[in-house]
Coordinates of C-alpha atoms in Angstrom, one line a residue:
Chain I
V533 CA -19.3 206.8 -24.1
N534 CA -21.7 208.5 -26.9
V535 CA -22.8 205.9 -28.2
A536 CA -22.7 208.4 -31.4
R537 CA -18.9 207.8 -32.0
R538 CA -19.5 204.1 -31.3
P539 CA -18.0 202.9 -34.7
R540 CA -20.4 200.3 -36.4
A541 CA -19.3 197.4 -34.3
A542 CA -20.7 194.5 -36.1
C543 CA -19.9 195.6 -39.7
L544 CA -16.4 196.2 -38.3
L545 CA -16.6 192.5 -37.5
A546 CA -17.8 191.0 -40.1
L547 CA -14.5 192.4 -42.1
V548 CA -12.3 190.8 -39.7
P549 CA -11.8 187.4 -41.3
L550 CA -11.6 189.3 -45.0
M551 CA -9.1 191.8 -43.3
L552 CA -6.3 188.6 -43.0
A553 CA -7.2 187.2 -46.7
G554 CA -7.4 188.2 -50.1
A555 CA -4.2 189.1 -52.4
R556 CA -4.8 193.0 -54.7
G557 CA -1.9 195.3 -54.3
P558 CA -1.6 197.9 -52.0
G559 CA -5.1 200.6 -51.4
H560 CA -7.2 201.7 -54.4
A561 CA -7.0 205.0 -56.0
P562 CA -9.8 206.8 -55.1
S563 CA -12.2 208.2 -57.1
G564 CA -12.6 210.9 -58.5
S565 CA -13.7 213.8 -56.4
V566 CA -16.5 216.1 -58.2
A567 CA -15.8 220.0 -57.2
D568 CA -18.2 221.5 -54.5
T569 CA -20.3 224.5 -56.8
L570 CA -22.7 224.2 -54.1
T571 CA -20.7 225.2 -51.1
T572 CA -19.7 229.7 -50.2
A573 CA -18.2 230.5 -47.1
Y574 CA -17.9 234.5 -46.6
D575 CA -18.1 236.9 -43.2
V576 CA -21.9 239.0 -43.0
A577 CA -21.0 242.2 -40.3
G578 CA -18.2 239.6 -38.6
I579 CA -18.9 236.8 -37.6
R580 CA -18.0 233.8 -40.4
V581 CA -20.2 232.1 -42.3
L582 CA -20.1 229.2 -44.0
Q583 CA -23.2 228.2 -46.1
R584 CA -23.7 225.1 -48.8
R585 CA -27.0 225.3 -50.8
T586 CA -28.9 222.1 -51.2
E587 CA -32.6 222.1 -53.0
S588 CA -33.1 218.7 -52.4
S589 CA -35.0 219.2 -48.9
D590 CA -37.7 220.8 -46.8
I591 CA -35.6 220.6 -44.1
V592 CA -32.3 223.9 -43.3
A593 CA -29.9 222.8 -40.2
V594 CA -28.8 225.7 -38.7
R595 CA -24.9 225.8 -36.4
L596 CA -23.9 228.1 -34.6
Y597 CA -19.6 227.5 -33.6
L598 CA -18.9 229.5 -30.1
L599 CA -15.8 228.9 -30.1
G600 CA -13.1 228.2 -27.7
G601 CA -14.8 224.7 -25.7
T602 CA -13.0 223.6 -22.7
R603 CA -10.4 226.6 -23.6
Q604 CA -12.8 229.0 -22.4
I605 CA -13.2 227.5 -19.1
T606 CA -11.6 226.7 -15.5
E607 CA -12.6 223.5 -13.2
R608 CA -14.5 226.2 -11.6
T609 CA -16.2 227.7 -14.2
A610 CA -16.2 224.4 -15.8
G611 CA -20.1 224.4 -17.7
I612 CA -20.4 228.2 -17.9
E613 CA -20.9 228.2 -21.5
P614 CA -24.8 225.6 -21.8
L615 CA -25.6 226.9 -18.4
M616 CA -26.0 230.2 -20.1
L617 CA -27.7 229.4 -23.4
R618 CA -30.0 227.0 -21.2
A619 CA -30.4 229.8 -18.6
A620 CA -31.4 232.3 -22.4
A621 CA -33.3 229.8 -23.0
Y622 CA -35.9 229.9 -20.0
H623 CA -38.3 232.7 -20.4
G624 CA -38.0 232.0 -25.1
G625 CA -41.5 230.9 -24.1
R626 CA -43.2 228.9 -26.4
A627 CA -41.6 230.7 -30.1
L628 CA -39.5 228.1 -31.2
D629 CA -41.3 225.0 -29.9
R630 CA -43.9 226.6 -32.2
T631 CA -41.7 225.8 -35.5
G632 CA -41.3 222.1 -34.5
S633 CA -37.0 222.2 -35.1
V634 CA -35.3 220.5 -33.4
V635 CA -33.0 222.5 -31.2
A636 CA -29.1 221.0 -31.1
L637 CA -26.8 222.3 -28.0
K638 CA -23.5 220.3 -27.9
P639 CA -20.6 221.1 -25.2
E640 CA -17.6 220.0 -26.8
A641 CA -13.6 220.4 -26.3
D642 CA -13.5 222.4 -29.1
W643 CA -16.4 224.7 -29.2
T644 CA -20.0 224.7 -28.4
V645 CA -22.8 223.5 -31.6
Y646 CA -25.9 225.8 -31.1
G647 CA -28.2 225.8 -33.1
F648 CA -31.5 224.0 -34.7
T649 CA -32.3 222.3 -37.6
G650 CA -36.5 222.6 -39.0
L651 CA -38.5 223.1 -41.9
V652 CA -37.2 225.9 -44.2
E653 CA -40.4 227.0 -44.4
D654 CA -40.6 228.1 -40.7
L655 CA -36.7 229.5 -41.0
D656 CA -37.5 232.7 -40.6
A657 CA -39.7 232.4 -37.8
T658 CA -37.6 229.8 -36.1
W659 CA -33.7 232.4 -36.5
R660 CA -36.2 234.7 -34.5
A661 CA -36.5 232.8 -31.7
F662 CA -33.1 230.9 -31.5
V663 CA -31.3 235.0 -31.5
D664 CA -33.1 236.6 -28.9
R665 CA -31.3 234.0 -26.7
L666 CA -28.4 236.0 -27.8
V667 CA -28.8 238.5 -28.7
Q668 CA -31.2 239.1 -25.8
P669 CA -30.6 236.4 -23.1
E670 CA -32.5 236.8 -20.0
L671 CA -30.6 235.9 -17.1
S672 CA -32.2 236.3 -14.5
D673 CA -31.7 234.7 -11.3
E674 CA -34.6 233.2 -11.9
A675 CA -33.9 231.3 -15.3
V676 CA -29.9 230.5 -14.1
A677 CA -31.9 229.0 -11.1
G678 CA -34.1 226.2 -13.8
A679 CA -31.3 225.9 -16.0
R680 CA -28.8 224.6 -13.4
R681 CA -31.4 222.4 -12.2
R682 CA -31.8 220.8 -15.7
L683 CA -27.3 220.6 -15.9
L684 CA -27.5 219.1 -12.7
T685 CA -29.4 216.6 -13.4
Q686 CA -27.5 215.5 -16.5
A687 CA -24.4 216.1 -14.8
R688 CA -25.4 214.3 -11.9
R689 CA -26.6 211.3 -14.6
R690 CA -23.6 211.6 -16.2
Y691 CA -21.2 211.0 -12.5
T692 CA -23.2 208.3 -12.4
E693 CA -23.1 206.0 -15.4
P694 CA -21.3 203.9 -15.2
D695 CA -20.0 204.2 -19.5
Q696 CA -20.4 208.2 -19.2
R697 CA -18.4 208.7 -15.7
L698 CA -15.6 206.3 -17.4
H699 CA -15.8 209.3 -20.5
V700 CA -14.7 211.2 -17.9
I701 CA -11.9 210.0 -16.1
A702 CA -10.1 208.5 -19.5
M703 CA -9.8 211.8 -20.2
R704 CA -8.4 213.2 -17.0
A705 CA -6.2 210.7 -17.6
L706 CA -4.7 211.5 -20.6
F707 CA -5.5 214.7 -21.0
R708 CA -4.0 216.3 -17.7
D709 CA -2.9 219.3 -17.7
H710 CA -4.8 220.5 -20.8
P711 CA -8.1 221.3 -21.2
Y712 CA -9.4 218.7 -22.6
A713 CA -9.5 217.5 -19.3
L714 CA -11.8 219.9 -18.1
D715 CA -15.7 218.9 -19.0
P716 CA -16.8 221.3 -21.2
E717 CA -20.5 220.6 -20.4
G718 CA -19.3 221.0 -16.4
T719 CA -19.3 219.1 -12.8
E720 CA -21.6 218.8 -10.0
A721 CA -19.4 221.0 -8.0
S722 CA -19.0 223.6 -10.7
L723 CA -22.6 224.1 -12.1
A724 CA -23.8 224.2 -8.5
A725 CA -21.3 227.2 -6.9
L726 CA -21.7 229.3 -10.7
T727 CA -23.9 232.5 -9.4
A728 CA -26.1 234.2 -11.8
E729 CA -23.6 237.0 -12.0
D730 CA -21.5 234.4 -12.9
V731 CA -23.3 233.6 -16.3
R732 CA -24.4 237.0 -16.8
A733 CA -20.7 238.7 -16.8
Y734 CA -19.8 235.5 -18.7
A735 CA -22.5 236.1 -21.3
R736 CA -21.9 240.9 -21.3
D737 CA -17.5 239.3 -22.5
Q738 CA -18.0 236.3 -25.2
L739 CA -21.2 236.8 -27.3
I740 CA -19.2 238.1 -29.1
T741 CA -19.3 238.0 -33.5
S742 CA -15.7 236.8 -33.0
R743 CA -16.0 233.6 -31.2
M744 CA -18.9 232.7 -34.1
L745 CA -19.2 230.9 -37.2
L746 CA -21.8 230.3 -38.3
A747 CA -23.3 227.0 -41.1
V748 CA -26.0 227.1 -42.6
V749 CA -27.9 224.1 -45.0
G750 CA -30.6 224.1 -46.6
A751 CA -32.4 225.3 -50.0
V752 CA -32.1 229.4 -48.3
T753 CA -30.1 232.0 -51.0
R754 CA -27.2 234.0 -49.7
A755 CA -29.5 237.0 -49.2
H756 CA -31.7 235.6 -47.6
V757 CA -28.6 234.3 -44.7
E758 CA -27.0 237.3 -45.2
S759 CA -30.1 239.2 -44.1
L760 CA -31.4 236.9 -40.8
V761 CA -27.6 238.0 -38.9
T762 CA -27.2 240.8 -39.8
A763 CA -29.9 242.5 -38.3
T764 CA -29.5 240.0 -35.4
L765 CA -26.4 238.7 -34.1
G766 CA -24.4 241.4 -36.1
R767 CA -25.5 243.6 -33.4
L768 CA -24.0 241.5 -31.1
P769 CA -19.4 243.3 -29.6
R770 CA -16.6 242.2 -32.2
G771 CA -14.6 241.2 -29.7
D772 CA -11.0 240.2 -30.2
Y773 CA -10.7 236.1 -30.0
R774 CA -9.1 234.5 -32.7
W775 CA -9.6 230.9 -33.1
T776 CA -6.1 228.7 -32.9
L777 CA -5.5 225.1 -32.4
P778 CA -5.9 224.0 -29.2
P779 CA -1.6 223.1 -27.5
A780 CA -0.4 219.5 -28.4
P781 CA -0.8 217.0 -24.8
R782 CA 2.2 216.7 -23.5
K783 CA 3.3 212.8 -23.1
H784 CA 3.8 211.0 -19.5
T785 CA 4.1 207.8 -18.7
P786 CA 1.1 205.7 -20.2
G787 CA -1.0 204.6 -16.3
W788 CA -4.3 204.2 -15.3
L789 CA -6.8 206.5 -13.5
I790 CA -9.3 203.8 -11.0
E791 CA -12.4 204.2 -9.9
N792 CA -13.5 201.0 -7.4
R793 CA -16.8 200.4 -7.4
D794 CA -18.6 197.5 -6.9
L795 CA -20.1 196.1 -10.0
P796 CA -20.9 192.5 -11.8
T797 CA -19.6 194.8 -14.7
A798 CA -16.0 196.2 -15.0
Y799 CA -15.2 199.2 -17.5
I800 CA -11.9 200.0 -18.9
L801 CA -11.7 202.3 -21.9
G802 CA -7.9 203.1 -22.9
L803 CA -7.8 206.8 -24.9
F804 CA -4.8 207.4 -26.4
P805 CA -4.4 210.9 -28.8
G806 CA -3.7 210.8 -33.2
P807 CA -1.7 213.4 -35.3
P808 CA -4.8 216.5 -36.1
P809 CA -6.0 216.2 -39.0
T810 CA -4.0 218.8 -40.9
A811 CA -0.7 216.0 -40.5
G812 CA -2.7 214.6 -44.0
Q813 CA -2.3 210.6 -44.6
A814 CA -1.0 210.5 -40.6
Y815 CA -4.5 210.8 -39.4
W816 CA -6.2 209.3 -42.0
A817 CA -3.7 206.0 -41.2
F818 CA -5.1 206.8 -37.8
R819 CA -8.8 206.4 -38.5
V820 CA -7.8 203.7 -40.4
A821 CA -6.4 202.0 -38.0
T822 CA -8.6 202.5 -34.8
A823 CA -11.5 201.3 -37.0
V824 CA -9.1 198.4 -37.9
L825 CA -8.5 198.0 -34.4
S826 CA -12.1 198.1 -33.4
G827 CA -12.7 194.8 -35.3
Q828 CA -10.1 193.4 -33.6
I829 CA -11.3 193.8 -29.9
G830 CA -14.5 193.3 -30.8
Y831 CA -14.2 190.1 -32.8
H832 CA -11.6 189.1 -30.2
I833 CA -13.5 189.9 -27.2
R834 CA -17.0 189.4 -28.5
A835 CA -17.1 187.0 -30.9
E836 CA -14.4 184.8 -30.0
H837 CA -14.0 185.0 -26.8
S838 CA -17.7 185.6 -25.4
L839 CA -16.4 188.2 -22.7
S840 CA -19.1 191.0 -22.8
Y841 CA -21.2 192.3 -25.6
A842 CA -19.8 195.6 -26.3
A843 CA -15.8 195.8 -26.6
F844 CA -14.4 198.4 -29.6
A845 CA -12.3 200.7 -29.8
P846 CA -13.8 204.8 -29.9
F847 CA -12.8 207.1 -31.5
Y848 CA -13.0 211.1 -31.0
D849 CA -13.1 213.6 -33.8
Q850 CA -11.1 216.5 -32.3
A851 CA -8.3 219.1 -33.0
I852 CA -6.9 216.3 -31.1
P853 CA -7.9 213.3 -32.4
V854 CA -8.5 210.4 -29.8
G855 CA -8.6 206.8 -30.2
G856 CA -9.5 204.2 -28.1
A857 CA -10.1 201.0 -26.5
Y858 CA -13.0 199.6 -24.7
V859 CA -14.5 196.8 -23.2
S860 CA -17.4 196.2 -21.0
T861 CA -16.8 192.9 -19.5
P862 CA -17.6 190.7 -16.4
K863 CA -13.5 189.8 -16.7
P864 CA -11.7 193.5 -17.4
D865 CA -8.4 191.4 -16.7
E866 CA -8.8 188.7 -19.3
A867 CA -10.2 191.2 -21.5
L868 CA -7.8 193.9 -20.8
A869 CA -5.4 191.4 -22.9
L870 CA -7.2 190.5 -25.7
I871 CA -7.3 193.8 -25.6
H872 CA -3.2 193.8 -25.5
Q873 CA -3.3 191.0 -28.4
A874 CA -5.3 193.2 -30.5
I875 CA -2.7 196.7 -30.7
R876 CA 0.1 194.3 -31.2
E877 CA -1.6 192.7 -33.9
I878 CA -2.1 196.0 -36.1
A879 CA 1.3 196.1 -35.6
T880 CA 2.5 192.9 -36.4
L881 CA 0.0 190.9 -38.5
R882 CA 0.3 190.9 -42.5
F883 CA -3.3 192.7 -44.4
S884 CA -3.6 192.5 -47.9
G885 CA -3.7 195.9 -49.8
Y886 CA -7.1 194.4 -51.2
S887 CA -9.3 193.3 -48.0
L888 CA -7.9 197.3 -46.4
G889 CA -8.9 198.6 -49.7
R890 CA -12.3 196.6 -49.1
F891 CA -12.3 197.7 -45.4
I892 CA -12.1 201.4 -46.2
D893 CA -15.2 200.9 -49.2
G894 CA -17.0 200.2 -46.4
Y895 CA -15.9 202.6 -44.2
R896 CA -16.4 205.2 -46.3
F897 CA -19.6 204.6 -47.6
D898 CA -20.7 204.4 -43.8
Y899 CA -19.1 207.8 -43.6
L900 CA -21.4 209.3 -46.3
V901 CA -24.3 207.4 -45.1
N902 CA -23.7 209.7 -41.2
N903 CA -23.2 212.6 -42.9
A904 CA -25.8 213.1 -45.4
T905 CA -28.6 214.4 -43.6
A906 CA -28.0 219.1 -44.2
E907 CA -27.0 219.2 -40.0
A908 CA -24.3 216.0 -40.1
Q909 CA -22.9 218.2 -43.7
A910 CA -22.7 221.8 -41.5
D911 CA -20.4 219.7 -39.3
F912 CA -18.1 218.5 -41.7
L913 CA -18.4 221.7 -43.2
A914 CA -17.1 223.7 -39.6
R915 CA -14.7 221.0 -38.7
A916 CA -13.1 221.7 -42.2
E917 CA -12.6 225.1 -42.0
L918 CA -11.6 224.9 -38.1
Y919 CA -9.1 222.6 -38.3
L920 CA -7.7 222.9 -41.8
G921 CA -8.5 226.0 -42.2
S922 CA -11.0 226.2 -45.9
F923 CA -14.4 223.8 -46.1
R924 CA -13.2 223.0 -49.1
K925 CA -9.7 221.0 -48.0
G926 CA -12.5 218.4 -46.3
E927 CA -13.6 216.6 -49.3
E928 CA -9.8 217.0 -50.4
S929 CA -8.3 215.3 -46.9
L930 CA -11.4 212.6 -46.9
Q931 CA -9.7 211.4 -50.3
L932 CA -6.4 210.5 -48.6
L933 CA -8.5 208.0 -47.0
H934 CA -8.0 205.6 -50.3
R935 CA -4.6 205.8 -50.2
V936 CA -3.8 204.3 -46.4
L937 CA -2.1 201.2 -47.2
P938 CA -1.0 198.1 -45.1
E939 CA 2.0 199.6 -44.5
D940 CA 0.8 203.1 -42.8
L941 CA -1.1 200.8 -40.2
A942 CA 1.8 199.7 -37.7
P943 CA 4.1 203.5 -37.6
V944 CA 0.3 204.3 -36.1
V945 CA 1.0 201.5 -33.2
Y946 CA 4.4 202.4 -32.1
A947 CA 3.8 205.9 -33.0
H948 CA 0.1 206.7 -30.7
M949 CA -1.4 203.1 -29.8
G950 CA 1.6 202.8 -27.2
N951 CA 0.6 205.4 -25.8
I952 CA -3.1 204.2 -23.8
H953 CA -4.1 205.5 -21.0
Y954 CA -6.6 203.4 -19.1
A955 CA -9.6 204.2 -17.2
Y956 CA -11.5 201.4 -14.6
L957 CA -14.6 201.4 -12.9
G958 CA -15.5 198.9 -11.4
D959 CA -14.7 195.8 -8.4
T960 CA -10.2 196.1 -8.7
A961 CA -10.3 192.5 -7.5
R962 CA -11.6 191.1 -10.3
M963 CA -8.5 192.1 -12.2
H964 CA -6.7 190.4 -10.9
G965 CA -3.7 192.6 -10.4
Q966 CA -3.7 192.3 -13.8
W967 CA -2.6 196.6 -13.8
Chain W
V53 CA -59.2 213.7 -20.0
L54 CA -57.1 216.2 -21.6
E55 CA -58.3 218.8 -20.1
G56 CA -55.3 220.3 -19.8
V57 CA -54.6 220.0 -23.5
S58 CA -55.4 222.9 -26.0
D59 CA -55.4 224.1 -29.9
E60 CA -51.9 225.4 -29.3
D61 CA -50.6 222.6 -27.5
L62 CA -51.9 219.9 -31.0
A63 CA -50.2 222.1 -33.5
I64 CA -47.5 222.6 -31.7
A65 CA -47.3 218.3 -31.8
K66 CA -48.5 217.7 -34.7
K67 CA -45.6 221.0 -36.3
H68 CA -43.1 218.4 -35.1
R69 CA -44.3 215.3 -35.7
E70 CA -44.2 217.3 -39.6
V71 CA -40.6 217.7 -39.2
Q72 CA -40.1 214.5 -37.7
S73 CA -41.8 212.8 -41.0
A74 CA -38.8 215.4 -42.9
L75 CA -36.1 215.0 -40.6
T76 CA -37.1 211.0 -41.6
R77 CA -37.1 211.8 -45.4
E78 CA -33.9 213.1 -45.6
R79 CA -31.7 209.4 -43.8
I80 CA -32.2 207.8 -47.5
A81 CA -30.6 204.8 -46.7
G82 CA -34.2 204.9 -44.6
L83 CA -36.6 205.1 -46.3
A84 CA -36.1 202.6 -49.0
P85 CA -36.9 200.1 -45.8
A86 CA -39.2 202.4 -45.0
L87 CA -41.0 202.7 -47.8
A88 CA -40.7 199.0 -48.0
Q89 CA -42.4 197.7 -44.9
W90 CA -44.8 200.1 -45.1
W91 CA -45.7 198.4 -48.3
S92 CA -45.9 195.4 -47.5
S93 CA -47.4 195.9 -43.6
A94 CA -50.3 197.7 -44.4
G95 CA -49.8 199.6 -48.5
L96 CA -48.4 202.9 -50.2
D97 CA -51.7 204.8 -49.8
Y98 CA -52.1 204.7 -46.3
H99 CA -48.4 205.2 -46.4
L100 CA -49.4 208.0 -48.2
A101 CA -52.1 209.5 -46.5
Y102 CA -51.0 209.1 -43.5
D103 CA -49.8 213.2 -42.4
A104 CA -52.4 213.6 -43.9
R105 CA -54.2 211.7 -41.5
I106 CA -52.6 212.9 -38.9
A107 CA -52.8 216.4 -39.4
A108 CA -56.3 216.2 -39.4
Q109 CA -56.9 215.6 -35.8
T110 CA -58.7 217.6 -33.4
I111 CA -58.5 217.4 -30.2
A112 CA -62.0 216.1 -29.9
D113 CA -60.4 212.6 -31.3
L114 CA -57.9 213.1 -29.1
R115 CA -60.0 212.2 -26.1
R116 CA -62.3 210.0 -27.6
F117 CA -59.6 207.9 -28.1
A118 CA -58.0 208.3 -24.3
G119 CA -61.2 207.8 -22.9
T120 CA -61.4 204.9 -24.8
Y121 CA -58.2 203.7 -24.6
V122 CA -56.4 204.4 -21.8
V123 CA -57.8 206.3 -18.6
D124 CA -59.1 203.5 -16.5
R125 CA -57.7 201.5 -18.6
P126 CA -55.1 198.3 -16.4
R127 CA -51.8 199.5 -17.3
V128 CA -48.2 198.9 -15.9
I129 CA -46.2 201.7 -15.0
G130 CA -43.0 201.2 -15.0
V131 CA -40.6 202.5 -11.5
L132 CA -36.8 202.5 -10.6
A133 CA -36.3 204.3 -7.1
P134 CA -35.5 204.3 -3.8
L135 CA -38.0 202.0 -1.8
E136 CA -39.0 206.1 0.5
T137 CA -40.1 207.4 -3.8
T138 CA -41.6 204.5 -4.8
D139 CA -43.7 204.2 -1.9
R140 CA -44.8 207.7 -1.7
L141 CA -45.8 207.7 -5.4
A142 CA -48.0 204.3 -4.6
A143 CA -49.8 206.2 -2.4
W144 CA -50.4 208.8 -5.0
L145 CA -51.0 206.6 -7.8
R146 CA -53.5 204.9 -5.0
H147 CA -56.1 207.8 -4.2
P148 CA -56.9 210.0 -7.3
A149 CA -58.3 212.5 -5.3
A150 CA -55.7 213.2 -3.9
R151 CA -53.0 214.3 -7.2
S152 CA -52.4 218.1 -7.2
G153 CA -50.4 217.2 -10.4
P154 CA -49.9 215.3 -12.4

């Protein structure tokens, strides 16, 4: 389970007693939002660009979204995009290194994020080194082999380390017959079998501007960005890719995917899909309910019963969002009962409007702190553009968070949390048959 | 000591540090406690001069540091690996003359 996706358990835990106290009325109105005059969206040579011009920092974040994610791959080709991008960097020398910029490469369910964060003064040098990998990728056999070695090491770790392995199993349990069941980073089998020719063919077909969304945040002018894009990425073929939201997952009976391992600790991860970001209020009710669940799980399992130091509800921000329940514990049967109790409580306990409002204020505060960087802002803009149809709807959507009322939480339990699919990794005897 | 380190290596290391400093300043929620920590431990002047002092370091400075504090000094190396790997590594560490790699 990605640590970045882990809610701030300590903070939520402290809020749990508050949830059940207080007497104020329903959730309070959002504070007035200020129109975003710093951000623009435009097309350059067939590439959609989102740009936020900030002057308060030396940092510029550039993120290129290669759209499609798991819909681009099959079980055989899983991991081909990171393999291509890593191989393209193989012969790049130290040009990018000299700029000190931090390169980001993250294959996700809906897209691969590829970009860099560095100093504004080095933008031109960083950009040149970065786009060389996309415009003139030198995908030699040696480059692919070198990239494969690195990705295989990561895959081995991902499929061995219990938390990461559990995440992969849980996604498979939840998204049977859906692209999200595939691992966008690739499996050991797929990465080992992909040939250099596969990678070169993928680059020829898929490095096209219609698959690209570029987000830039920093003290850079639009003219500057336009000139950089036109001279480089803009020369790539247009292609005919069209971004759409992924299909809804087919409903199937919740069950368990189990991997027996002789470990002193057992790992449980249950996942349930939520409404898409386009669902507005229902989406935010889902996020709030999942955050409240995180507090309840932490409170019961960690604080009240000392069964674990890691018990929370993860949230995966995707076109089809996913909430869940996670615990690592030597007593999984007892912890599972407490997870079920925590879910029931979301539906049955009477949370006051005041305490939920306080909780949402804290949640909003964390959200703003986490989105303060150029990199996070680029991601926020891109997600709003792709999930909601316009970057301008991102802030609008966020305002709906404050309209979530206590009575909105129970429907989330009935509509979504009941559809929880579990993955288990550990000694199955420790469950004492309590599946 | 540090024979393989070039001026370019040092320039890259300094650049990385400069970027990391800028990224730290970007997170304002972390900046206030960091400033407080510097102020209370070494003083703000020390903090404000830190980047410039790092930037002024030369390869000779690094060699002097490594010679004083690292090379032939007692150390502990932790390795979690199969027995055969740790045996190989231990043999390699015990016989410096046989070392051909890092």
